[in-house]
mmCIF file with all atom_site columns, C-alpha atoms in Angstrom:
data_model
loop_
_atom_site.group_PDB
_atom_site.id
_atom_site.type_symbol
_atom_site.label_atom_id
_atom_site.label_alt_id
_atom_site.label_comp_id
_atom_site.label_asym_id
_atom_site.label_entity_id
_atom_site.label_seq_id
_atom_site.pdbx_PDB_ins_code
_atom_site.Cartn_x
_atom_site.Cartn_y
_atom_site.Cartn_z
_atom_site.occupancy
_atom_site.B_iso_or_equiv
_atom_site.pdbx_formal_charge
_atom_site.auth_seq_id
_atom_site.auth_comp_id
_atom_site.auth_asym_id
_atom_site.auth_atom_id
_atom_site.pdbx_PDB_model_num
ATOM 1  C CA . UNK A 1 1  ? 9.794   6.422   13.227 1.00 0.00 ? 1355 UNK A CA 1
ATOM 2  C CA . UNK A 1 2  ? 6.257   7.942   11.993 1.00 0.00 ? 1356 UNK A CA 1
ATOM 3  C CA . UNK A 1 3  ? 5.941   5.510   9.152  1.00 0.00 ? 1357 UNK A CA 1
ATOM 4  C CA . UNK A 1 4  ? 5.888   2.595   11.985 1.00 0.00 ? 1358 UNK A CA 1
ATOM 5  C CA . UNK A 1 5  ? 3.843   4.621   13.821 1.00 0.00 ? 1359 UNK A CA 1
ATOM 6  C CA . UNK A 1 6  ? 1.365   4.758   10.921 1.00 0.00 ? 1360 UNK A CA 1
ATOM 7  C CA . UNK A 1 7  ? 2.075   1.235   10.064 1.00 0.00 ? 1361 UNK A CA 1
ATOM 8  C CA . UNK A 1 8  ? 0.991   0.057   13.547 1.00 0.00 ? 1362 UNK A CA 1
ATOM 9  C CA . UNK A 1 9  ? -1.894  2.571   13.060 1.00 0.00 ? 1363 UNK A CA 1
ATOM 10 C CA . UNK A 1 10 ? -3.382  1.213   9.784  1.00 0.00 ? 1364 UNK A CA 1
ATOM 11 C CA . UNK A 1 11 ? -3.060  -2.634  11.602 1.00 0.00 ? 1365 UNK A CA 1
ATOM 12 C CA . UNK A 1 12 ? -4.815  -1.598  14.068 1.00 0.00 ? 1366 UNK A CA 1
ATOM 13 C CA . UNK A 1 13 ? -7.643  -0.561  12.205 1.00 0.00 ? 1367 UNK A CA 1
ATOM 14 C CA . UNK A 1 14 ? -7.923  -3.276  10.177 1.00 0.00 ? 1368 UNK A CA 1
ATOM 15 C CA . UNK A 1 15 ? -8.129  -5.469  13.194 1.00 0.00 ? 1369 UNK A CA 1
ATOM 16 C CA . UNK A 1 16 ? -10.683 -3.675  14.205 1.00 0.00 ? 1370 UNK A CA 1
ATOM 17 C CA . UNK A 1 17 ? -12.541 -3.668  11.405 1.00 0.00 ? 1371 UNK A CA 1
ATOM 18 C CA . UNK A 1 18 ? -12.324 -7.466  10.608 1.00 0.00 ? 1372 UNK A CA 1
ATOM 19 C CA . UNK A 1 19 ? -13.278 -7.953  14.381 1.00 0.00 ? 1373 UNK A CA 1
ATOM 20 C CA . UNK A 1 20 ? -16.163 -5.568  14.007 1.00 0.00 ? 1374 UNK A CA 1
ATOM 21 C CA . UNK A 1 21 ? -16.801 -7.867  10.796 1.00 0.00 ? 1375 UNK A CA 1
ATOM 22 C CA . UNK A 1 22 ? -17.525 -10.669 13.410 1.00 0.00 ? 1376 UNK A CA 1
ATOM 23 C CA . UNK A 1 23 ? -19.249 -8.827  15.662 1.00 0.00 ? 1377 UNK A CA 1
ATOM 24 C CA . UNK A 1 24 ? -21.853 -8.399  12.943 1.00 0.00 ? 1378 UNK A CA 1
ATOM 25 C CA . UNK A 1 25 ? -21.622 -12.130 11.579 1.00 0.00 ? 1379 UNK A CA 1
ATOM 26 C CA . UNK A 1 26 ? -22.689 -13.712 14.779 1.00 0.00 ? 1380 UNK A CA 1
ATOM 27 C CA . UNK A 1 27 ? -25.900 -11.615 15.699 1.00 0.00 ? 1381 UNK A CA 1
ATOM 28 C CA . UNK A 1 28 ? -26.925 -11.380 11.596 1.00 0.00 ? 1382 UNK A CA 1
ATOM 29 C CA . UNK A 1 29 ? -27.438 -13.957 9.152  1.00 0.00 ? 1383 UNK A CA 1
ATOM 30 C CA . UNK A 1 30 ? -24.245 -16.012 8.480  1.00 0.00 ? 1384 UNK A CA 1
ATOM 31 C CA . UNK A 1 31 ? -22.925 -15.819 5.111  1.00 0.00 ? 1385 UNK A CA 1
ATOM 32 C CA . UNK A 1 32 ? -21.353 -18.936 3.645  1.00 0.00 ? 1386 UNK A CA 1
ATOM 33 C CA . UNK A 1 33 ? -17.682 -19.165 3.760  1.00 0.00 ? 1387 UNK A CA 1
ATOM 34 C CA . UNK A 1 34 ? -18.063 -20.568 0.361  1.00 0.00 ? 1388 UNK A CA 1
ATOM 35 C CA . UNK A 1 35 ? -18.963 -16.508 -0.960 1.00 0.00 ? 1389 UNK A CA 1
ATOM 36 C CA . UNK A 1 36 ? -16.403 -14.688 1.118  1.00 0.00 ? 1390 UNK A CA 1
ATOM 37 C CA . UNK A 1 37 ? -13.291 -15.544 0.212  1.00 0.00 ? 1391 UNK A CA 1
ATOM 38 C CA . UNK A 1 38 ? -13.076 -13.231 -2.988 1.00 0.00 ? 1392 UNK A CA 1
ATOM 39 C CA . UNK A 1 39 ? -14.322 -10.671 -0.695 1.00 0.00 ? 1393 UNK A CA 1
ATOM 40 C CA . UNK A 1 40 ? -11.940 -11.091 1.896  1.00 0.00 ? 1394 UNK A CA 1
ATOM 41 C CA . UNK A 1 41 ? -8.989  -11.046 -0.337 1.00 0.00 ? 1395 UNK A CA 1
ATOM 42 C CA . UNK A 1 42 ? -9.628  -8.517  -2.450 1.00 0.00 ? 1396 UNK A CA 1
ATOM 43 C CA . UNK A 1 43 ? -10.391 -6.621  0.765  1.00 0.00 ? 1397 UNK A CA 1
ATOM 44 C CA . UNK A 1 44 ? -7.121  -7.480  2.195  1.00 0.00 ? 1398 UNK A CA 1
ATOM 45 C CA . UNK A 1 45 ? -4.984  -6.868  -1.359 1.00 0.00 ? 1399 UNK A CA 1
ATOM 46 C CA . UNK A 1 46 ? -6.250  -3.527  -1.459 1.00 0.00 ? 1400 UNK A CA 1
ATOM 47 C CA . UNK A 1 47 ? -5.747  -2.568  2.320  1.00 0.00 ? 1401 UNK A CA 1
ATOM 48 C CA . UNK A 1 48 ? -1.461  -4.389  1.181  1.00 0.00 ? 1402 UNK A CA 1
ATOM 49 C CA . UNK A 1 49 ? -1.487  -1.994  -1.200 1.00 0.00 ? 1403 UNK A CA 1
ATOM 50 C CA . UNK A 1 50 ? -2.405  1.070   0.940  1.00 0.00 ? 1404 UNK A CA 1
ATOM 51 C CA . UNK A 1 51 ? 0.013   0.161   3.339  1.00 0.00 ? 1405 UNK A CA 1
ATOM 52 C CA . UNK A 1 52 ? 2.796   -0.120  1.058  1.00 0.00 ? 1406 UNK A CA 1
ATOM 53 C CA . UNK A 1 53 ? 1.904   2.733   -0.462 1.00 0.00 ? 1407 UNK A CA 1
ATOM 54 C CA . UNK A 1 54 ? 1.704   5.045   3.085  1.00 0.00 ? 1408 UNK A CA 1
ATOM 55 C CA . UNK A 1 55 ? 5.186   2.823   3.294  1.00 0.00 ? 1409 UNK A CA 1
ATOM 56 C CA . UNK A 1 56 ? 6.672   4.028   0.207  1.00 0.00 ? 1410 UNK A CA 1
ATOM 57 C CA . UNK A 1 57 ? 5.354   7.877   1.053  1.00 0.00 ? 1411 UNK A CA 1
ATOM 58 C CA . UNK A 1 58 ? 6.734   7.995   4.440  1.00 0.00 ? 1412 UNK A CA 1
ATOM 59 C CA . UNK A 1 59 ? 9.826   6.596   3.495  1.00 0.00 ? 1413 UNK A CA 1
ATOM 60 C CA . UNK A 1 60 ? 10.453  9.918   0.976  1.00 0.00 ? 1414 UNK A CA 1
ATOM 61 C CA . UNK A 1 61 ? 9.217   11.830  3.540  1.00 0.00 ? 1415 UNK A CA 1
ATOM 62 C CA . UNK A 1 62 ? 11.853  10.750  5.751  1.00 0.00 ? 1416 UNK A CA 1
ATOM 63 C CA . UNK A 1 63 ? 14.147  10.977  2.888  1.00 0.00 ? 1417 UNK A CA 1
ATOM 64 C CA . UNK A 1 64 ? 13.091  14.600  2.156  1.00 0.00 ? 1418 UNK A CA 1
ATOM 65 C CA . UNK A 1 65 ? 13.112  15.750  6.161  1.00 0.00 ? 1419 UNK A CA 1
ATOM 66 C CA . UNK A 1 66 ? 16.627  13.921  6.091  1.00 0.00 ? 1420 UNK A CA 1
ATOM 67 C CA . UNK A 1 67 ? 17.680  16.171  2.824  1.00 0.00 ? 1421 UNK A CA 1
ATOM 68 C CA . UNK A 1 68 ? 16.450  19.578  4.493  1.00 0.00 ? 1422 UNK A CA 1
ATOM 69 C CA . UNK A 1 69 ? 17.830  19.033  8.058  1.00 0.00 ? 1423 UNK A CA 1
ATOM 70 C CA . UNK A 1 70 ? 21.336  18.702  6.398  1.00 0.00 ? 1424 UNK A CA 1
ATOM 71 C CA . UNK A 1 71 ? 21.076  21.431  4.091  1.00 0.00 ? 1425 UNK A CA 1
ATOM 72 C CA . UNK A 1 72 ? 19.868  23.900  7.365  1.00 0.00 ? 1426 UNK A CA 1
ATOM 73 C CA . UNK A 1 73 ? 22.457  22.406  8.968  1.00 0.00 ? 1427 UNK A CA 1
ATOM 74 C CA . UNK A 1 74 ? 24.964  23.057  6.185  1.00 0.00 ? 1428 UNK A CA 1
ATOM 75 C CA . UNK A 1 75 ? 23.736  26.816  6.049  1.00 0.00 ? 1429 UNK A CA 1
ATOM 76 C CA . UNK A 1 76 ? 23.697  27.404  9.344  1.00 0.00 ? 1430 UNK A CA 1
ATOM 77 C CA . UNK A 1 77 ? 27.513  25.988  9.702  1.00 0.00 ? 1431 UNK A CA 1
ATOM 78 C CA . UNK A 1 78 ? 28.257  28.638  6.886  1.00 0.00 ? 1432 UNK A CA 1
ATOM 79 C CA . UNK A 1 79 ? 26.671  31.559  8.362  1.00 0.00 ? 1433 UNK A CA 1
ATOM 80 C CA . UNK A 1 80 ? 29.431  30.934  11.204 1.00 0.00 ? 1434 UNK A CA 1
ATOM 81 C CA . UNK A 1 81 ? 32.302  30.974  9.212  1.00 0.00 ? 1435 UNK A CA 1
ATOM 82 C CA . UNK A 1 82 ? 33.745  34.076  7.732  1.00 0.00 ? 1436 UNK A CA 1
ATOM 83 C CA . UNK A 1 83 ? 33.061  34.979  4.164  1.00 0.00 ? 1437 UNK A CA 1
ATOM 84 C CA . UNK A 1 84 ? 37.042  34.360  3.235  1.00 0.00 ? 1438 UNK A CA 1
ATOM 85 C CA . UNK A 1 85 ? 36.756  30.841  3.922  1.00 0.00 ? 1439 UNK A CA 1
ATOM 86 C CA . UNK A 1 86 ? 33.743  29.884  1.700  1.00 0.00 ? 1440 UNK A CA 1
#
């Protein structure tokens, strides 16, 4: 659940960015399309990356939450039982 909610967050802000990118475009100079393609695509490999990265982190943090809810769980279900039955 957080690591969509952090997916959706990091698309979001790179829509905003590229729109802000227009924004600029059209009251500035125009820059050739011919120059920004290298630009544009090493931007976007490197903001891929990032997100599978963040996707890669929340996914072990998942894992790890996952790992230490069972293992409270586990304790707290052996707390209840008497000591003979262990």
């Amino acid at each position: 659940m957080a690591s969509r909610g952090l997916m959706l967050l990091l698309t979001a802000q790179l829509l905003l960015c590229l729109g802000g990118a227009d924004a600029e475009q059209e009251t500035g100079t125009v820059i050739p399309a011919e120059s920004r393609p290298c630009v544009d695509c090493h931007a976007f490999e490197f903001m891929q990356r990032a997100l599978l990265d963040l996707k890669k982190t929340a996914f072990n943090l998942d894992a790890r939450t996952e790992t230490l809810v069972l293992r409270a769980e586990k304790r707290a279900l052996c707390d209840c039982m008497p000591s003979s039955l262990h």
